[in-house]
Amino acid sequence: MMDVLINASAEQFSELLSNYTVGDNDTLVNLSNKTTGDYTGRQPKADLSNLRYHSYLILHVFMPVMISIGLIGNILNLTVLWRSKKLTYVPYVYLRGLSICEFTAMPFYIAFLLLNAFVHYTDVSVHLARFRAHVLLPCINMLISSSNLLVMAVTLERWWSICHPLKGRSWRTHNFARTVVAAVYALALLLHIPQIFEHKVGRWKDVPTSKIYYSADWDYKLHEHIGYKYIWPWTNVIITKVLPVIVVLIFNPLIMHAFRASVKTRRKLTEQQRTEADAKSNTNERRLNVLLMTIATVFVVCNLPMAGLNLSDMMISQTRLINNANYGIFRFYAALFELVYVAVNFYVYSVSNRSFREACQEVFGPCFKPITAFARNSFTTLSKNETTLQTGASRGSGRGSISNSKTGIYLCHFNSLVTNGAPIKAKNDNEECHF
């Protein structure tokens, strides 16, 4: 069967089909529409050994690890953001929407990994081929685009709130933020509806066994239309890939500059002018800005490679790109970086924001109360025992026994000096001392 490297990317790489053999042997014959072409006997024009190595490394090592980390992190992230009562600021509404996108994307990434790592390009089931052609990649790309647009939305909200605090205060509310999140979902869905139809199910026959296989084939006839060839690709990439990165790169420095200026202004106020509420608000704003700056940094680092690749797909001849093995390797790692961004946000929040850590303690703290209570009681008992031992050792000379009704500990201390059996006064009624 065709190696997994052919379509193991969040973005389509199906142009490779016209240059590579469909199977490990030359026995597969195309039974589909002739617009897909007959690829039997065509050999790759570039050396694939390095490309195969990196594709195996990503699909069988890196992606399973990141999916496992991301699945756990996104479950925890969704729980904390939706159940905590501490995270009440408007930007957290956008982060809740972001957590929904990332959590929903994980099952599709798991399906993507299983299909590409174990089923490979051709499927025995026509239903599996339809799922691969019309559902899998459109859903992944739609969810990634939603997360990109939500990061852009929360950046603009922070810029408006910090740089223009008196303007738009009436619309910077939780209800408005929820409306924006819903609009982002709708826009991402609308932009990726055409991707549902850009592949079709192809039929392949293995000549010696007469067995029929199915594959998700690039629909060349459809992509000859000007809408699919120019209008939709450019619109999709600019809105969902390029624009969010540009907005984050431009507006975050402005936010930091304005916030530092506001901090300097507040420091000039006298102690009488400052209130406890102002200090708390300033602390929360600072924590929130640090969190958003960290999110923005991770976002740019993880999404910039794929944005560059999408632009190169439309500006550079596909013939040159297909025959470049390094381009294929870079595409694999760009898709991996997108997965990293979807997987690590919970850990980024936990490291960079104290309020989020306190929210985690608020949500998950009751689950660990029995353990902490047991540990606290054990520590208290050990401390009392140690105090009793030290008290008995410092009291005397001779031999005696000290009993404590609470702990049941008996101490026998011996010394060469005897006090002729004089009683020692106990510190409380529960202790009895005899010598």
Short mmCIF file of N, CA, C and O in Angstrom, two decimals, residues 203-277:
data_model
loop_
_atom_site.label_atom_id
_atom_site.label_comp_id
_atom_site.label_asym_id
_atom_site.label_seq_id
_atom_site.Cartn_x
_atom_site.Cartn_y
_atom_site.Cartn_z
N ARG A 203 -11.48 4.44 -6.52
CA ARG A 203 -11.50 2.98 -6.45
C ARG A 203 -10.27 2.42 -7.15
O ARG A 203 -9.94 2.82 -8.25
N TRP A 204 -9.61 1.47 -6.45
CA TRP A 204 -8.40 0.86 -6.99
C TRP A 204 -8.53 -0.66 -6.91
O TRP A 204 -9.06 -1.19 -5.94
N LYS A 205 -8.03 -1.33 -7.93
CA LYS A 205 -8.12 -2.78 -7.99
C LYS A 205 -6.72 -3.39 -7.99
O LYS A 205 -5.86 -3.00 -8.78
N ASP A 206 -6.54 -4.33 -7.08
CA ASP A 206 -5.29 -5.10 -7.05
C ASP A 206 -5.45 -6.26 -8.05
O ASP A 206 -6.25 -7.16 -7.85
N VAL A 207 -4.67 -6.20 -9.13
CA VAL A 207 -4.87 -7.12 -10.26
C VAL A 207 -4.72 -8.58 -9.86
O VAL A 207 -5.57 -9.41 -10.19
N PRO A 208 -3.67 -8.98 -9.14
CA PRO A 208 -3.53 -10.41 -8.83
C PRO A 208 -4.64 -10.96 -7.95
O PRO A 208 -5.09 -12.09 -8.14
N THR A 209 -5.11 -10.16 -6.99
CA THR A 209 -6.12 -10.65 -6.05
C THR A 209 -7.53 -10.19 -6.40
O THR A 209 -8.49 -10.66 -5.78
N SER A 210 -7.66 -9.26 -7.34
CA SER A 210 -8.95 -8.67 -7.72
C SER A 210 -9.64 -7.99 -6.55
O SER A 210 -10.86 -7.84 -6.53
N LYS A 211 -8.86 -7.57 -5.57
CA LYS A 211 -9.43 -6.91 -4.40
C LYS A 211 -9.56 -5.42 -4.67
O LYS A 211 -8.69 -4.81 -5.28
N ILE A 212 -10.66 -4.82 -4.20
CA ILE A 212 -10.94 -3.40 -4.44
C ILE A 212 -10.54 -2.60 -3.21
O ILE A 212 -10.86 -2.96 -2.08
N TYR A 213 -9.81 -1.51 -3.45
CA TYR A 213 -9.43 -0.58 -2.40
C TYR A 213 -10.00 0.80 -2.72
O TYR A 213 -10.28 1.12 -3.87
N TYR A 214 -10.15 1.60 -1.68
CA TYR A 214 -10.71 2.93 -1.83
C TYR A 214 -9.74 3.95 -1.24
O TYR A 214 -9.04 3.67 -0.27
N SER A 215 -9.73 5.14 -1.83
CA SER A 215 -8.80 6.18 -1.38
C SER A 215 -9.45 7.55 -1.50
O SER A 215 -10.44 7.72 -2.22
N ALA A 216 -8.89 8.50 -0.78
CA ALA A 216 -9.34 9.90 -0.87
C ALA A 216 -8.47 10.59 -1.91
O ALA A 216 -7.31 10.91 -1.66
N ASP A 217 -9.02 10.83 -3.10
CA ASP A 217 -8.26 11.38 -4.22
C ASP A 217 -8.58 12.85 -4.42
O ASP A 217 -9.72 13.29 -4.27
N TRP A 218 -7.57 13.59 -4.78
CA TRP A 218 -7.71 15.01 -5.09
C TRP A 218 -8.56 15.18 -6.34
O TRP A 218 -8.30 14.56 -7.36
N ASP A 219 -9.57 16.01 -6.26
CA ASP A 219 -10.47 16.23 -7.39
C ASP A 219 -9.90 17.34 -8.28
O ASP A 219 -10.13 18.52 -8.07
N TYR A 220 -9.15 16.93 -9.31
CA TYR A 220 -8.49 17.90 -10.17
C TYR A 220 -9.49 18.71 -10.99
O TYR A 220 -9.28 19.90 -11.25
N LYS A 221 -10.58 18.06 -11.42
CA LYS A 221 -11.55 18.76 -12.25
C LYS A 221 -12.22 19.90 -11.47
O LYS A 221 -12.43 20.99 -12.00
N LEU A 222 -12.53 19.64 -10.19
CA LEU A 222 -13.14 20.67 -9.36
C LEU A 222 -12.19 21.84 -9.13
O LEU A 222 -12.60 23.01 -9.14
N HIS A 223 -10.90 21.54 -8.98
CA HIS A 223 -9.94 22.59 -8.68
C HIS A 223 -9.53 23.40 -9.91
O HIS A 223 -8.72 24.32 -9.79
N GLU A 224 -10.04 23.04 -11.06
CA GLU A 224 -9.85 23.89 -12.23
C GLU A 224 -10.76 25.11 -12.19
O GLU A 224 -10.53 26.08 -12.90
N HIS A 225 -11.79 25.05 -11.36
CA HIS A 225 -12.70 26.19 -11.22
C HIS A 225 -11.98 27.32 -10.51
O HIS A 225 -11.21 27.11 -9.56
N ILE A 226 -12.23 28.55 -10.93
CA ILE A 226 -11.51 29.70 -10.38
C ILE A 226 -11.78 29.90 -8.88
O ILE A 226 -10.92 30.36 -8.13
N GLY A 227 -12.99 29.50 -8.43
CA GLY A 227 -13.31 29.63 -7.02
C GLY A 227 -12.44 28.76 -6.15
O GLY A 227 -11.95 29.19 -5.10
N TYR A 228 -12.24 27.50 -6.56
CA TYR A 228 -11.41 26.58 -5.80
C TYR A 228 -9.92 26.81 -6.04
O TYR A 228 -9.09 26.46 -5.21
N LYS A 229 -9.60 27.36 -7.19
CA LYS A 229 -8.19 27.53 -7.52
C LYS A 229 -7.59 28.78 -6.92
O LYS A 229 -6.41 28.78 -6.49
N TYR A 230 -8.35 29.86 -6.83
CA TYR A 230 -7.80 31.13 -6.36
C TYR A 230 -8.59 31.76 -5.20
O TYR A 230 -8.03 32.08 -4.16
N ILE A 231 -9.90 31.92 -5.37
CA ILE A 231 -10.68 32.72 -4.42
C ILE A 231 -10.72 32.07 -3.04
O ILE A 231 -10.36 32.70 -2.03
N TRP A 232 -11.18 30.81 -2.97
CA TRP A 232 -11.30 30.18 -1.66
C TRP A 232 -9.95 29.94 -0.97
O TRP A 232 -9.83 30.25 0.23
N PRO A 233 -8.92 29.42 -1.63
CA PRO A 233 -7.65 29.20 -0.92
C PRO A 233 -7.06 30.47 -0.33
O PRO A 233 -6.62 30.49 0.83
N TRP A 234 -7.04 31.56 -1.13
CA TRP A 234 -6.46 32.81 -0.63
C TRP A 234 -7.30 33.38 0.52
O TRP A 234 -6.75 33.86 1.53
N THR A 235 -8.60 33.36 0.37
CA THR A 235 -9.47 33.88 1.43
C THR A 235 -9.28 33.10 2.73
O THR A 235 -9.16 33.68 3.82
N ASN A 236 -9.26 31.79 2.62
CA ASN A 236 -9.13 30.93 3.80
C ASN A 236 -7.79 31.16 4.50
O ASN A 236 -7.74 31.33 5.73
N VAL A 237 -6.72 31.17 3.76
CA VAL A 237 -5.38 31.30 4.36
C VAL A 237 -5.19 32.67 4.98
O VAL A 237 -4.64 32.80 6.09
N ILE A 238 -5.63 33.71 4.30
CA ILE A 238 -5.44 35.06 4.83
C ILE A 238 -6.22 35.27 6.12
O ILE A 238 -5.70 35.82 7.10
N ILE A 239 -7.48 34.80 6.14
CA ILE A 239 -8.32 35.04 7.32
C ILE A 239 -7.92 34.16 8.49
O ILE A 239 -7.85 34.63 9.64
N THR A 240 -7.65 32.89 8.26
CA THR A 240 -7.44 31.95 9.36
C THR A 240 -5.99 31.72 9.74
O THR A 240 -5.71 31.23 10.83
N LYS A 241 -5.05 32.05 8.85
CA LYS A 241 -3.63 31.79 9.14
C LYS A 241 -2.81 33.06 9.26
O LYS A 241 -2.13 33.29 10.27
N VAL A 242 -2.87 33.88 8.22
CA VAL A 242 -1.99 35.05 8.16
C VAL A 242 -2.47 36.17 9.07
O VAL A 242 -1.69 36.73 9.86
N LEU A 243 -3.75 36.51 8.98
CA LEU A 243 -4.27 37.63 9.76
C LEU A 243 -4.11 37.45 11.27
O LEU A 243 -3.69 38.39 11.96
N PRO A 244 -4.43 36.28 11.87
CA PRO A 244 -4.22 36.13 13.31
C PRO A 244 -2.77 36.33 13.73
O PRO A 244 -2.50 36.96 14.77
N VAL A 245 -1.84 35.81 12.95
CA VAL A 245 -0.42 35.97 13.30
C VAL A 245 -0.01 37.44 13.24
O VAL A 245 0.68 37.95 14.13
N ILE A 246 -0.45 38.15 12.21
CA ILE A 246 -0.12 39.57 12.08
C ILE A 246 -0.71 40.38 13.24
O ILE A 246 -0.04 41.24 13.83
N VAL A 247 -1.98 40.11 13.57
CA VAL A 247 -2.62 40.85 14.67
C VAL A 247 -1.90 40.60 15.98
O VAL A 247 -1.65 41.54 16.76
N VAL A 248 -1.54 39.38 16.26
CA VAL A 248 -0.84 39.06 17.51
C VAL A 248 0.53 39.73 17.55
O VAL A 248 0.94 40.28 18.59
N LEU A 249 1.25 39.71 16.44
CA LEU A 249 2.58 40.32 16.41
C LEU A 249 2.54 41.84 16.56
O LEU A 249 3.44 42.44 17.15
N ILE A 250 1.51 42.48 16.04
CA ILE A 250 1.42 43.94 16.08
C ILE A 250 0.83 44.44 17.40
O ILE A 250 1.36 45.36 18.03
N PHE A 251 -0.26 43.83 17.85
CA PHE A 251 -1.01 44.38 18.96
C PHE A 251 -0.45 44.01 20.34
O PHE A 251 -0.64 44.77 21.29
N ASN A 252 0.22 42.89 20.46
CA ASN A 252 0.74 42.53 21.78
C ASN A 252 1.82 43.48 22.28
O ASN A 252 1.81 43.84 23.47
N PRO A 253 2.76 43.94 21.45
CA PRO A 253 3.69 44.98 21.94
C PRO A 253 2.97 46.27 22.35
O PRO A 253 3.38 46.91 23.33
N LEU A 254 1.92 46.65 21.63
CA LEU A 254 1.15 47.83 22.01
C LEU A 254 0.48 47.63 23.37
O LEU A 254 0.42 48.56 24.19
N ILE A 255 -0.03 46.44 23.60
CA ILE A 255 -0.67 46.14 24.89
C ILE A 255 0.34 46.24 26.03
O ILE A 255 0.07 46.85 27.08
N MET A 256 1.52 45.67 25.84
CA MET A 256 2.54 45.71 26.89
C MET A 256 2.99 47.13 27.16
O MET A 256 3.18 47.53 28.33
N HIS A 257 3.17 47.93 26.12
CA HIS A 257 3.60 49.32 26.30
C HIS A 257 2.54 50.11 27.05
O HIS A 257 2.86 50.86 28.00
N ALA A 258 1.27 49.96 26.68
CA ALA A 258 0.20 50.69 27.36
C ALA A 258 0.04 50.23 28.81
O ALA A 258 -0.21 51.05 29.70
N PHE A 259 0.20 48.94 29.06
CA PHE A 259 0.05 48.44 30.43
C PHE A 259 1.18 48.96 31.32
O PHE A 259 0.94 49.34 32.49
N ARG A 260 2.38 48.99 30.82
CA ARG A 260 3.49 49.53 31.62
C ARG A 260 3.29 51.01 31.92
O ARG A 260 3.60 51.49 33.02
N ALA A 261 2.76 51.74 30.95
CA ALA A 261 2.49 53.16 31.18
C ALA A 261 1.42 53.33 32.25
O ALA A 261 1.52 54.22 33.12
N SER A 262 0.39 52.49 32.23
CA SER A 262 -0.65 52.60 33.25
C SER A 262 -0.13 52.23 34.63
O SER A 262 -0.52 52.83 35.64
N VAL A 263 0.80 51.28 34.70
CA VAL A 263 1.39 50.91 35.98
C VAL A 263 2.21 52.07 36.55
O VAL A 263 2.16 52.37 37.75
N LYS A 264 2.97 52.74 35.71
CA LYS A 264 3.75 53.89 36.18
C LYS A 264 2.84 55.00 36.68
O LYS A 264 3.15 55.67 37.67
N THR A 265 1.73 55.20 36.00
CA THR A 265 0.78 56.23 36.44
C THR A 265 0.19 55.89 37.81
O THR A 265 0.05 56.77 38.67
N ARG A 266 -0.13 54.64 38.01
CA ARG A 266 -0.69 54.23 39.30
C ARG A 266 0.32 54.35 40.43
O ARG A 266 -0.03 54.61 41.57
N ARG A 267 1.58 54.14 40.12
CA ARG A 267 2.60 54.24 41.17
C ARG A 267 2.79 55.67 41.66
O ARG A 267 3.27 55.88 42.77
N LYS A 268 2.42 56.62 40.84
CA LYS A 268 2.56 58.02 41.24
C LYS A 268 1.49 58.44 42.23
O LYS A 268 1.60 59.50 42.86
N LEU A 269 0.43 57.67 42.35
CA LEU A 269 -0.61 58.01 43.29
C LEU A 269 -0.12 57.84 44.72
O LEU A 269 0.73 57.00 45.02
N THR A 270 -0.63 58.64 45.61
CA THR A 270 -0.25 58.54 47.01
C THR A 270 -0.93 57.33 47.64
O THR A 270 -1.86 56.75 47.09
N GLU A 271 -0.45 56.96 48.81
CA GLU A 271 -1.02 55.81 49.50
C GLU A 271 -2.49 56.03 49.83
O GLU A 271 -3.28 55.10 49.86
N GLN A 272 -2.88 57.30 50.11
CA GLN A 272 -4.26 57.57 50.45
C GLN A 272 -5.18 57.36 49.25
O GLN A 272 -6.35 57.01 49.39
N GLN A 273 -4.63 57.61 48.06
CA GLN A 273 -5.45 57.48 46.85
C GLN A 273 -5.62 56.03 46.42
O GLN A 273 -6.54 55.70 45.68
N ARG A 274 -4.70 55.18 46.84
CA ARG A 274 -4.77 53.78 46.46
C ARG A 274 -5.72 53.04 47.40
O ARG A 274 -5.73 53.26 48.60
N THR A 275 -6.48 52.15 46.86
CA THR A 275 -7.40 51.33 47.64
C THR A 275 -7.03 49.86 47.46
O THR A 275 -6.29 49.49 46.54
N GLU A 276 -7.56 49.05 48.34
CA GLU A 276 -7.28 47.61 48.25
C GLU A 276 -7.86 47.03 46.96
O GLU A 276 -7.27 46.15 46.34
N ALA A 277 -9.02 47.52 46.54
CA ALA A 277 -9.63 47.04 45.30
C ALA A 277 -8.77 47.38 44.09
O ALA A 277 -8.62 46.57 43.17
#
